[in-house]
Amino acid sequence: MTFKYNQVFVEDAATIAGPYEAMGPLKKYFDQTFDNLYHGEKSWETAEAKILEDSIRTLLKKTKKKKEDIDVIISGDLMNQITSSCYSSEKFNFPFLGIYSACATSVEGMILGSSLIDGGKVNRAIASTSSHNMSSEKQFRNPTEYGAPKPKTATFTATGGASILLTNENTGIKVESSTIGKIIDYEQNDPFNMGAVMAPAAADTIHRHLMDLNRTLDYYDLILTGDLGTYGKEILIDFMKTEYGLDISRNYNDCGTMLYDLEKQKEVQAGGSGPVCSALVNYSVVLELLKKKKIKKVLLVATGALFSPTFVYQHENILSIAHAISLEVIK
Amino acid sequence: MTFKYNQVFVEDAATIAGPYEAMGPLKKYFDQTFDNLYHGEKSWETAEAKILEDSIRTLLKKTKKKKEDIDVIISGDLMNQITSSCYSSEKFNFPFLGIYSACATSVEGMILGSSLIDGGKVNRAIASTSSHNMSSEKQFRNPTEYGAPKPKTATFTATGGASILLTNENTGIKVESSTIGKIIDYEQNDPFNMGAVMAPAAADTIHRHLMDLNRTLDYYDLILTGDLGTYGKEILIDFMKTEYGLDISRNYNDCGTMLYDLEKQKEVQAGGSGPVCSALVNYSVVLELLKKKKIKKVLLVATGALFSPTFVYQHENILSIAHAISLEVIK
């Protein structure tokens, strides 16, 4: 399902990044970084909620908005049951809509916020997401064996919080169109190869987006997938070529391969993942490139593996989804 | 955040209910019931996904729609991570938006579907939800001690799947307005007294709804909360009186107290809960009353306890939320 927007804009965004992310190449673009995964809290779970809360607080400060200026927050994260989103949003007394598309959550939030604004229902919406390396490892891969090696296709859940403010006031950066993803079952079942799980979903959404809007790949200055990682990125490039005859390699990159220095930070293996991974990249350096008009048209394709440990134990496949949204500089 | 809709209608709904629900007073209003909690599947989790799938399939059949006629499905449930919604929706190749507001999920889905339709983004949207007594007990209260008594304030997670089709074509039953809930922390922390957790959220949303639209309680023929149960219902009536000076007892009921025969079905204690509880009531008997014009204006207030076992273990409060939507017979 693809549709365009008439009157929705990005006001600004805020990114709070963890210690591993601060060691990567994007450090200077983040609003804040922190050194300790506990972030002053007693548990990883409350730390994640605090980090997300910090990103919302920073966004309000940057945009000089009061709590009452925000009509709705749309937020989701990996923690059962989007707990980080609930506990952080409660602090602000915002009307709240909880969402979940795994690591595609950030773009789902932008689509829903933009739709509410464009339909005249609200004036301003925040879309938020977070993830935390330790709360994710504990929840999804417990018991995490000490020193157990992971395969090279494994990705590394990013730690951070990211929030974006969407508005009906013209800021020069327009939310132009979006494509809601379909759930894809490509018969993958390796939780250490999420790139392979998600690449077919990214391909399906990018292809439908282009077909629905009658566009070619070169319409965009940049197409960014969420967190496929190095192997998933290669799979997507191959898949687009063989399945649709499209060469996306020219103007394409993957946020999971951009967040860390893959040469030096060997612990991240194939790259970053988690819902905040693509949001940390998109809401920092990508937004900066748009503000400076170094790129004018970008397609953000957040990719999510709809991963349930219970279903994997029961030998079910891991499903995936990708949502896309395009941003354009208009003045 | 309260807003009205111009051109959104309920086409129809489908309800699939489990064995305990089939023993209750609403059996004749459900489209299907089943006897065995496994529902032909090997696990409770895949059973829940199958039940939700059945509700979508039944809805398509009842409304004579093909898969391609549906622009988007908006679905959520309690299972980590809304797995039932993901695995059931995958079968239909629909564009998918995952949501989560615990037991307030059904109305969140209706709000988002209605907003997408009213904003002209889509023509038809399905909002779906499910819950399953056993998959919930296993996930939230494991280990469930054999024969251990529960306090009388405990509620019973309903088993079933429910889906509603929203459309921009005039069917006579209009989606009139809605209020997005705020997250409420009333410093409750007893997972066996969800009625007390959720009642303040219901009160806040009902009060804001009335204030925002300048309405009195008697505007509605019926106001229905989601799943407060017998004790939560009494708390809400008291709370509305003492906090806002409003007597809601005249035209108010709670779906959790309506789904079962509380006199005979002692195992359900204070009543039904789970996201499908209010949906099973609203999409069956309430929709039937609207179709027959026995009631003309109804406010559905789904109530959710944003319950995370991890956060409860860490001595955090249980947060809650309530979303409201009003339906009106217009011809």
Short mmCIF file of N, CA, C and O in Angstrom, two decimals, chain A residues 1 3-6 43 45-46 49 71-72 77-83 85-87 89-90 93-101 108 112 115-116 118-119 121-122 138-140 180-185 208 306-308 310-311 314 316-319 321 323, chain B residues 1 3-6 43 45-46 49 71-72 77-83 85-87 89-90 93-101 108 112 115-116 118-119 121-122 138-140 180-185 208 306-308 310-311 314 316-319 321 323:
data_model
loop_
_atom_site.label_atom_id
_atom_site.label_comp_id
_atom_site.label_asym_id
_atom_site.label_seq_id
_atom_site.Cartn_x
_atom_site.Cartn_y
_atom_site.Cartn_z
N MET A 1 0.84 -1.19 0.00
CA MET A 1 0.00 0.00 0.00
C MET A 1 0.88 1.25 0.00
O MET A 1 1.59 1.50 0.98
N PHE A 3 1.12 5.45 -0.55
CA PHE A 3 0.40 6.73 -0.72
C PHE A 3 1.32 7.90 -0.50
O PHE A 3 2.38 7.79 0.10
N LYS A 4 0.88 9.06 -1.01
CA LYS A 4 1.65 10.30 -0.90
C LYS A 4 1.07 11.17 0.21
O LYS A 4 -0.08 11.00 0.61
N TYR A 5 1.85 12.11 0.66
CA TYR A 5 1.41 13.08 1.66
C TYR A 5 1.42 14.48 1.05
O TYR A 5 2.27 14.80 0.22
N ASN A 6 0.49 15.32 1.50
CA ASN A 6 0.42 16.69 1.01
C ASN A 6 1.16 17.68 1.91
O ASN A 6 1.85 18.57 1.43
N SER A 43 18.83 -1.46 36.13
CA SER A 43 18.71 -2.62 35.22
C SER A 43 18.85 -2.15 33.78
O SER A 43 18.68 -0.98 33.47
N GLU A 45 16.83 -2.92 31.48
CA GLU A 45 15.49 -2.59 30.99
C GLU A 45 15.10 -1.15 31.33
O GLU A 45 14.62 -0.41 30.47
N THR A 46 15.31 -0.76 32.59
CA THR A 46 14.97 0.63 32.92
C THR A 46 15.95 1.59 32.25
O THR A 46 15.59 2.72 31.93
N ALA A 49 14.52 2.34 28.84
CA ALA A 49 13.40 3.30 28.95
C ALA A 49 13.93 4.71 29.19
O ALA A 49 13.43 5.68 28.61
N ASP A 71 0.73 16.36 20.03
CA ASP A 71 -0.63 15.79 20.01
C ASP A 71 -0.64 14.30 20.27
O ASP A 71 -1.61 13.77 20.80
N VAL A 72 0.41 13.62 19.84
CA VAL A 72 0.46 12.16 20.02
C VAL A 72 1.90 11.67 19.89
O VAL A 72 2.69 12.27 19.15
N ASP A 77 9.25 -0.71 20.53
CA ASP A 77 10.61 -1.22 20.74
C ASP A 77 10.53 -2.73 20.89
O ASP A 77 9.45 -3.32 20.82
N LEU A 78 11.67 -3.37 21.13
CA LEU A 78 11.71 -4.83 21.17
C LEU A 78 11.31 -5.42 22.52
O LEU A 78 10.99 -6.61 22.61
N MET A 79 11.33 -4.60 23.57
CA MET A 79 11.20 -5.18 24.91
C MET A 79 9.76 -5.61 25.20
O MET A 79 8.84 -4.81 25.05
N ASN A 80 9.57 -6.85 25.65
CA ASN A 80 8.23 -7.35 26.01
C ASN A 80 7.62 -6.45 27.07
O ASN A 80 8.21 -6.32 28.12
N GLN A 81 6.46 -5.90 26.85
CA GLN A 81 5.73 -5.68 25.62
C GLN A 81 5.86 -4.21 25.30
O GLN A 81 5.15 -3.42 25.90
N ILE A 82 6.75 -3.84 24.40
CA ILE A 82 7.14 -2.45 24.10
C ILE A 82 7.21 -1.63 25.39
O ILE A 82 6.74 -0.49 25.46
N THR A 83 7.82 -2.22 26.39
CA THR A 83 7.83 -1.63 27.73
C THR A 83 8.63 -0.34 27.79
O THR A 83 8.26 0.62 28.48
N SER A 85 8.95 1.86 25.49
CA SER A 85 8.10 2.93 24.95
C SER A 85 7.06 3.38 25.96
O SER A 85 6.82 4.58 26.13
N CYS A 86 6.41 2.42 26.63
CA CYS A 86 5.35 2.76 27.58
C CYS A 86 5.91 3.55 28.76
O CYS A 86 5.37 4.59 29.14
N TYR A 87 7.01 3.07 29.34
CA TYR A 87 7.54 3.70 30.56
C TYR A 87 8.17 5.05 30.27
O TYR A 87 8.16 5.93 31.12
N SER A 89 7.18 7.13 27.64
CA SER A 89 6.11 8.05 27.24
C SER A 89 5.27 8.50 28.42
O SER A 89 4.75 9.62 28.43
N GLU A 90 5.13 7.63 29.41
CA GLU A 90 4.32 7.97 30.58
C GLU A 90 4.81 9.26 31.23
O GLU A 90 4.02 10.04 31.77
N ASN A 93 2.99 12.46 29.63
CA ASN A 93 1.54 12.65 29.59
C ASN A 93 1.01 12.85 28.17
O ASN A 93 0.00 13.52 27.96
N PHE A 94 1.73 12.30 27.20
CA PHE A 94 1.28 12.39 25.81
C PHE A 94 0.19 11.36 25.53
O PHE A 94 0.27 10.23 26.03
N PRO A 95 -0.77 11.66 24.65
CA PRO A 95 -1.57 10.58 24.06
C PRO A 95 -0.62 9.60 23.36
O PRO A 95 0.32 10.03 22.68
N PHE A 96 -0.85 8.31 23.56
CA PHE A 96 0.15 7.30 23.18
C PHE A 96 -0.46 6.22 22.29
O PHE A 96 -1.51 5.66 22.59
N LEU A 97 0.24 5.91 21.21
CA LEU A 97 -0.12 4.76 20.36
C LEU A 97 1.08 3.83 20.30
O LEU A 97 2.16 4.23 19.81
N GLY A 98 0.92 2.61 20.79
CA GLY A 98 2.01 1.64 20.78
C GLY A 98 2.03 0.86 19.48
O GLY A 98 0.99 0.45 18.99
N ILE A 99 3.22 0.68 18.93
CA ILE A 99 3.34 -0.05 17.66
C ILE A 99 4.44 -1.09 17.77
O ILE A 99 5.29 -1.04 18.64
N TYR A 100 4.44 -2.03 16.81
CA TYR A 100 5.52 -3.02 16.75
C TYR A 100 5.68 -3.56 15.34
O TYR A 100 4.73 -4.12 14.76
N SER A 101 6.85 -3.37 14.79
CA SER A 101 7.25 -4.03 13.55
C SER A 101 8.70 -4.45 13.68
O SER A 101 9.46 -4.36 12.72
N GLU A 108 7.38 2.59 10.59
CA GLU A 108 5.94 2.42 10.86
C GLU A 108 5.43 3.63 11.65
O GLU A 108 4.37 4.18 11.34
N LEU A 112 2.52 6.32 10.39
CA LEU A 112 1.28 6.57 11.12
C LEU A 112 1.19 8.03 11.57
O LEU A 112 0.14 8.67 11.44
N SER A 115 0.40 10.10 8.54
CA SER A 115 -0.99 9.90 8.09
C SER A 115 -1.96 10.65 8.98
O SER A 115 -2.94 11.24 8.49
N LEU A 116 -1.71 10.65 10.29
CA LEU A 116 -2.59 11.39 11.21
C LEU A 116 -2.50 12.89 10.93
O LEU A 116 -3.52 13.60 10.96
N ASP A 118 -1.47 14.37 7.99
CA ASP A 118 -1.97 14.68 6.65
C ASP A 118 -3.49 14.59 6.58
O ASP A 118 -4.12 15.31 5.80
N GLY A 119 -4.07 13.74 7.40
CA GLY A 119 -5.53 13.61 7.44
C GLY A 119 -6.18 14.69 8.30
O GLY A 119 -7.39 14.69 8.49
N LYS A 121 -5.92 15.11 11.49
CA LYS A 121 -6.33 14.67 12.83
C LYS A 121 -5.46 15.29 13.92
O LYS A 121 -5.94 15.57 15.01
N VAL A 122 -4.18 15.45 13.65
CA VAL A 122 -3.27 16.05 14.64
C VAL A 122 -2.34 17.02 13.91
O VAL A 122 -2.19 16.96 12.68
N LYS A 138 19.46 -10.49 26.58
CA LYS A 138 18.83 -11.19 27.70
C LYS A 138 17.46 -11.75 27.31
O LYS A 138 17.12 -12.88 27.63
N GLN A 139 16.70 -10.94 26.59
CA GLN A 139 15.33 -11.36 26.27
C GLN A 139 15.27 -12.40 25.16
O GLN A 139 14.49 -13.35 25.23
N PHE A 140 16.08 -12.20 24.12
CA PHE A 140 15.94 -13.06 22.94
C PHE A 140 16.89 -14.24 22.92
O PHE A 140 16.64 -15.22 22.25
N ILE A 180 3.55 0.76 2.93
CA ILE A 180 3.37 -0.15 4.07
C ILE A 180 3.78 -1.55 3.63
O ILE A 180 3.34 -2.04 2.58
N GLY A 181 4.63 -2.19 4.42
CA GLY A 181 5.16 -3.49 4.04
C GLY A 181 4.18 -4.64 4.22
O GLY A 181 3.21 -4.55 4.98
N LYS A 182 4.43 -5.72 3.49
CA LYS A 182 3.71 -6.99 3.68
C LYS A 182 4.61 -7.95 4.46
O LYS A 182 5.84 -7.84 4.40
N ILE A 183 3.99 -8.89 5.14
CA ILE A 183 4.78 -9.87 5.89
C ILE A 183 5.26 -10.95 4.93
O ILE A 183 4.48 -11.53 4.18
N ILE A 184 6.57 -11.17 4.95
CA ILE A 184 7.20 -12.10 4.01
C ILE A 184 7.70 -13.34 4.76
O ILE A 184 8.34 -13.23 5.80
N ASP A 185 7.38 -14.50 4.22
CA ASP A 185 7.91 -15.76 4.76
C ASP A 185 8.82 -16.36 3.69
O ASP A 185 8.34 -16.93 2.71
N ARG A 208 7.66 -2.66 -4.80
CA ARG A 208 6.28 -2.17 -4.82
C ARG A 208 6.22 -0.65 -4.77
O ARG A 208 5.40 -0.02 -5.43
N LEU A 306 10.42 -10.43 12.28
CA LEU A 306 9.33 -10.61 13.26
C LEU A 306 9.62 -11.88 14.05
O LEU A 306 8.94 -12.90 13.93
N PHE A 307 10.63 -11.77 14.88
CA PHE A 307 11.29 -12.90 15.52
C PHE A 307 10.66 -13.19 16.88
O PHE A 307 10.64 -12.35 17.76
N SER A 308 10.13 -14.40 17.04
CA SER A 308 9.60 -14.84 18.32
C SER A 308 10.39 -16.06 18.76
O SER A 308 10.35 -17.11 18.09
N THR A 310 9.74 -18.17 21.00
CA THR A 310 8.80 -19.29 21.18
C THR A 310 8.51 -19.99 19.86
O THR A 310 8.51 -21.21 19.78
N PHE A 311 8.26 -19.19 18.81
CA PHE A 311 7.94 -19.79 17.51
C PHE A 311 9.17 -20.45 16.89
O PHE A 311 9.04 -21.45 16.18
N GLN A 314 9.58 -23.75 18.26
CA GLN A 314 8.56 -24.65 17.72
C GLN A 314 8.77 -24.90 16.21
O GLN A 314 7.85 -25.36 15.53
N GLU A 316 9.02 -22.92 13.67
CA GLU A 316 8.33 -22.08 12.69
C GLU A 316 9.38 -21.18 12.02
O GLU A 316 10.42 -20.88 12.61
N ASN A 317 9.08 -20.74 10.80
CA ASN A 317 9.99 -19.83 10.11
C ASN A 317 9.98 -18.45 10.77
O ASN A 317 9.02 -18.10 11.46
N ILE A 318 11.04 -17.68 10.53
CA ILE A 318 11.08 -16.29 10.99
C ILE A 318 10.54 -15.40 9.86
O ILE A 318 11.06 -15.42 8.74
N LEU A 319 9.48 -14.67 10.16
CA LEU A 319 8.85 -13.79 9.17
C LEU A 319 9.56 -12.43 9.17
O LEU A 319 10.28 -12.10 10.10
N ILE A 321 9.37 -8.06 7.60
CA ILE A 321 8.58 -6.96 7.03
C ILE A 321 9.51 -5.78 6.78
O ILE A 321 10.53 -5.63 7.47
N HIS A 323 9.03 -1.46 5.94
CA HIS A 323 8.20 -0.29 5.65
C HIS A 323 9.11 0.79 5.06
O HIS A 323 10.25 0.97 5.52
N MET B 1 -6.17 13.19 23.10
CA MET B 1 -6.37 13.68 21.73
C MET B 1 -7.66 13.11 21.17
O MET B 1 -7.77 11.90 20.96
N PHE B 3 -10.62 13.31 18.15
CA PHE B 3 -11.01 13.87 16.85
C PHE B 3 -12.20 13.12 16.27
O PHE B 3 -12.51 12.01 16.69
N LYS B 4 -12.87 13.78 15.32
CA LYS B 4 -14.04 13.19 14.68
C LYS B 4 -13.67 12.65 13.30
O LYS B 4 -12.64 13.03 12.73
N TYR B 5 -14.53 11.81 12.78
CA TYR B 5 -14.35 11.26 11.44
C TYR B 5 -15.49 11.72 10.54
O TYR B 5 -16.63 11.86 11.00
N ASN B 6 -15.18 11.90 9.26
CA ASN B 6 -16.23 12.31 8.31
C ASN B 6 -16.85 11.14 7.57
O ASN B 6 -18.05 11.09 7.38
N SER B 43 0.48 -26.43 19.29
CA SER B 43 0.83 -25.62 20.47
C SER B 43 -0.25 -24.56 20.68
O SER B 43 -1.01 -24.23 19.77
N GLU B 45 0.34 -21.49 21.12
CA GLU B 45 0.74 -20.28 20.38
C GLU B 45 0.27 -20.35 18.92
O GLU B 45 -0.30 -19.40 18.40
N THR B 46 0.52 -21.48 18.27
CA THR B 46 0.07 -21.58 16.87
C THR B 46 -1.45 -21.66 16.82
O THR B 46 -2.07 -21.21 15.85
N ALA B 49 -2.69 -18.09 16.74
CA ALA B 49 -2.51 -17.52 15.40
C ALA B 49 -3.58 -18.05 14.44
O ALA B 49 -4.14 -17.31 13.62
N ASP B 71 -6.87 -2.97 1.94
CA ASP B 71 -5.69 -2.13 1.73
C ASP B 71 -4.65 -2.31 2.83
O ASP B 71 -3.46 -2.13 2.60
N VAL B 72 -5.12 -2.59 4.03
CA VAL B 72 -4.17 -2.73 5.14
C VAL B 72 -4.84 -3.49 6.29
O VAL B 72 -6.06 -3.39 6.47
N ASP B 77 -1.61 -8.24 19.53
CA ASP B 77 -2.05 -9.21 20.52
C ASP B 77 -1.01 -9.26 21.63
O ASP B 77 0.00 -8.55 21.59
N LEU B 78 -1.22 -10.13 22.61
CA LEU B 78 -0.33 -10.16 23.78
C LEU B 78 0.94 -10.98 23.57
O LEU B 78 1.89 -10.85 24.32
N MET B 79 0.93 -11.84 22.56
CA MET B 79 2.03 -12.81 22.48
C MET B 79 3.33 -12.16 22.01
O MET B 79 3.33 -11.49 20.97
N ASN B 80 4.41 -12.38 22.75
CA ASN B 80 5.72 -11.83 22.36
C ASN B 80 6.07 -12.32 20.97
O ASN B 80 6.16 -13.53 20.77
N GLN B 81 6.36 -11.47 20.05
CA GLN B 81 6.09 -10.05 19.93
C GLN B 81 4.95 -9.92 18.94
O GLN B 81 5.21 -9.97 17.76
N ILE B 82 3.74 -9.73 19.42
CA ILE B 82 2.50 -9.75 18.61
C ILE B 82 2.59 -10.84 17.53
O ILE B 82 2.24 -10.64 16.37
N THR B 83 3.05 -11.99 17.94
CA THR B 83 3.36 -13.08 17.01
C THR B 83 2.10 -13.63 16.35
O THR B 83 2.10 -13.99 15.17
N SER B 85 -0.55 -12.05 15.58
CA SER B 85 -0.93 -11.11 14.50
C SER B 85 -0.06 -11.29 13.27
O SER B 85 -0.55 -11.32 12.14
N CYS B 86 1.24 -11.42 13.48
CA CYS B 86 2.17 -11.54 12.35
C CYS B 86 1.93 -12.83 11.57
O CYS B 86 1.82 -12.83 10.35
N TYR B 87 1.82 -13.95 12.30
CA TYR B 87 1.70 -15.24 11.62
C TYR B 87 0.34 -15.42 10.95
O TYR B 87 0.23 -16.12 9.95
N SER B 89 -1.57 -12.77 9.76
CA SER B 89 -1.67 -11.82 8.64
C SER B 89 -0.83 -12.26 7.45
O SER B 89 -1.18 -11.97 6.30
N GLU B 90 0.27 -12.95 7.73
CA GLU B 90 1.14 -13.40 6.63
C GLU B 90 0.37 -14.25 5.62
O GLU B 90 0.65 -14.21 4.42
N ASN B 93 -1.22 -11.93 2.74
CA ASN B 93 -0.45 -11.02 1.89
C ASN B 93 -0.94 -9.58 1.97
O ASN B 93 -0.82 -8.80 1.02
N PHE B 94 -1.53 -9.21 3.11
CA PHE B 94 -1.99 -7.83 3.31
C PHE B 94 -0.81 -6.94 3.71
O PHE B 94 0.06 -7.37 4.46
N PRO B 95 -0.83 -5.66 3.30
CA PRO B 95 0.04 -4.69 3.99
C PRO B 95 -0.31 -4.70 5.48
O PRO B 95 -1.51 -4.71 5.83
N PHE B 96 0.71 -4.68 6.31
CA PHE B 96 0.52 -4.96 7.74
C PHE B 96 1.12 -3.87 8.63
O PHE B 96 2.26 -3.46 8.45
N LEU B 97 0.34 -3.44 9.60
CA LEU B 97 0.85 -2.53 10.64
C LEU B 97 0.62 -3.20 11.99
O LEU B 97 -0.52 -3.46 12.37
N GLY B 98 1.70 -3.45 12.71
CA GLY B 98 1.61 -4.09 14.01
C GLY B 98 1.43 -3.06 15.10
O GLY B 98 2.09 -2.01 15.09
N ILE B 99 0.53 -3.34 16.03
CA ILE B 99 0.27 -2.38 17.12
C ILE B 99 0.27 -3.11 18.45
O ILE B 99 0.15 -4.33 18.51
N TYR B 100 0.36 -2.34 19.54
CA TYR B 100 0.26 -2.93 20.87
C TYR B 100 -0.21 -1.90 21.88
O TYR B 100 0.43 -0.85 22.06
N SER B 101 -1.34 -2.17 22.51
CA SER B 101 -1.78 -1.41 23.68
C SER B 101 -2.37 -2.39 24.68
O SER B 101 -3.39 -2.08 25.31
N GLU B 108 -7.32 0.74 19.53
CA GLU B 108 -6.20 1.41 18.85
C GLU B 108 -6.22 1.06 17.35
O GLU B 108 -6.04 1.94 16.51
N LEU B 112 -6.64 3.78 14.25
CA LEU B 112 -5.66 3.95 13.17
C LEU B 112 -6.28 3.61 11.81
O LEU B 112 -6.05 4.33 10.84
N SER B 115 -8.52 6.47 10.86
CA SER B 115 -7.75 7.67 10.49
C SER B 115 -7.16 7.53 9.09
O SER B 115 -7.14 8.50 8.33
N LEU B 116 -6.68 6.35 8.77
CA LEU B 116 -6.13 6.13 7.42
C LEU B 116 -7.23 6.26 6.36
O LEU B 116 -7.01 6.82 5.29
N ASP B 118 -10.22 7.96 6.75
CA ASP B 118 -10.75 9.32 6.74
C ASP B 118 -9.78 10.29 6.08
O ASP B 118 -10.20 11.29 5.48
N GLY B 119 -8.48 10.02 6.19
CA GLY B 119 -7.47 10.86 5.55
C GLY B 119 -7.30 10.55 4.07
O GLY B 119 -6.46 11.14 3.41
N LYS B 121 -6.15 7.87 2.73
CA LYS B 121 -4.98 7.06 2.39
C LYS B 121 -5.36 5.66 1.93
O LYS B 121 -4.69 5.07 1.10
N VAL B 122 -6.38 5.08 2.55
CA VAL B 122 -6.83 3.74 2.15
C VAL B 122 -8.36 3.73 2.10
O VAL B 122 -9.02 4.61 2.67
N LYS B 138 0.89 -19.03 30.17
CA LYS B 138 2.26 -19.54 30.03
C LYS B 138 3.26 -18.39 29.93
O LYS B 138 4.31 -18.41 30.56
N GLN B 139 2.91 -17.38 29.17
CA GLN B 139 3.86 -16.28 28.94
C GLN B 139 3.97 -15.35 30.14
O GLN B 139 5.07 -14.91 30.49
N PHE B 140 2.82 -15.02 30.75
CA PHE B 140 2.85 -13.98 31.78
C PHE B 140 2.96 -14.52 33.20
O PHE B 140 3.39 -13.81 34.09
N ILE B 180 -7.57 9.19 21.83
CA ILE B 180 -6.36 8.40 22.06
C ILE B 180 -5.98 8.52 23.53
O ILE B 180 -5.93 9.63 24.07
N GLY B 181 -5.74 7.39 24.17
CA GLY B 181 -5.46 7.39 25.60
C GLY B 181 -4.06 7.86 25.96
O GLY B 181 -3.14 7.84 25.14
N LYS B 182 -3.95 8.31 27.22
CA LYS B 182 -2.63 8.62 27.79
C LYS B 182 -2.23 7.48 28.72
O LYS B 182 -3.09 6.77 29.26
N ILE B 183 -0.93 7.33 28.93
CA ILE B 183 -0.46 6.28 29.83
C ILE B 183 -0.57 6.77 31.27
O ILE B 183 -0.10 7.85 31.61
N ILE B 184 -1.24 5.97 32.07
CA ILE B 184 -1.53 6.34 33.45
C ILE B 184 -0.73 5.47 34.42
O ILE B 184 -0.70 4.25 34.28
N ASP B 185 -0.10 6.12 35.38
CA ASP B 185 0.59 5.40 36.45
C ASP B 185 -0.14 5.71 37.76
O ASP B 185 0.03 6.79 38.32
N ARG B 208 -11.88 12.91 29.30
CA ARG B 208 -11.32 13.75 28.24
C ARG B 208 -12.19 13.72 26.99
O ARG B 208 -12.37 14.73 26.31
N LEU B 306 -0.50 -2.21 30.78
CA LEU B 306 0.76 -2.33 30.04
C LEU B 306 1.74 -3.10 30.91
O LEU B 306 2.72 -2.59 31.42
N PHE B 307 1.43 -4.39 31.03
CA PHE B 307 2.02 -5.27 32.01
C PHE B 307 3.26 -5.96 31.45
O PHE B 307 3.19 -6.68 30.45
N SER B 308 4.40 -5.74 32.10
CA SER B 308 5.63 -6.43 31.74
C SER B 308 6.10 -7.23 32.95
O SER B 308 6.43 -6.66 33.98
N THR B 310 8.87 -8.57 33.49
CA THR B 310 10.23 -8.14 33.85
C THR B 310 10.19 -6.90 34.73
O THR B 310 10.91 -6.80 35.73
N PHE B 311 9.34 -5.93 34.36
CA PHE B 311 9.27 -4.70 35.15
C PHE B 311 8.60 -4.93 36.50
O PHE B 311 8.94 -4.26 37.47
N GLN B 314 11.03 -6.20 38.81
CA GLN B 314 11.95 -5.13 39.23
C GLN B 314 11.22 -4.07 40.07
O GLN B 314 11.73 -2.96 40.25
N GLU B 316 8.62 -2.23 39.52
CA GLU B 316 8.05 -1.05 38.87
C GLU B 316 6.52 -1.17 38.91
O GLU B 316 5.98 -2.26 38.98
N ASN B 317 5.84 -0.02 38.84
CA ASN B 317 4.37 -0.04 38.80
C ASN B 317 3.87 -0.60 37.47
O ASN B 317 4.59 -0.58 36.47
N ILE B 318 2.63 -1.05 37.48
CA ILE B 318 1.99 -1.47 36.22
C ILE B 318 1.24 -0.27 35.65
O ILE B 318 0.38 0.31 36.31
N LEU B 319 1.60 0.12 34.43
CA LEU B 319 0.97 1.27 33.78
C LEU B 319 -0.29 0.83 33.05
O LEU B 319 -0.49 -0.37 32.80
N ILE B 321 -3.59 2.10 30.04
CA ILE B 321 -4.05 3.01 28.98
C ILE B 321 -5.46 2.62 28.56
O ILE B 321 -5.85 1.45 28.71
N HIS B 323 -8.19 3.50 25.21
CA HIS B 323 -8.53 4.22 23.98
C HIS B 323 -10.04 4.12 23.76
O HIS B 323 -10.63 3.06 24.01
#
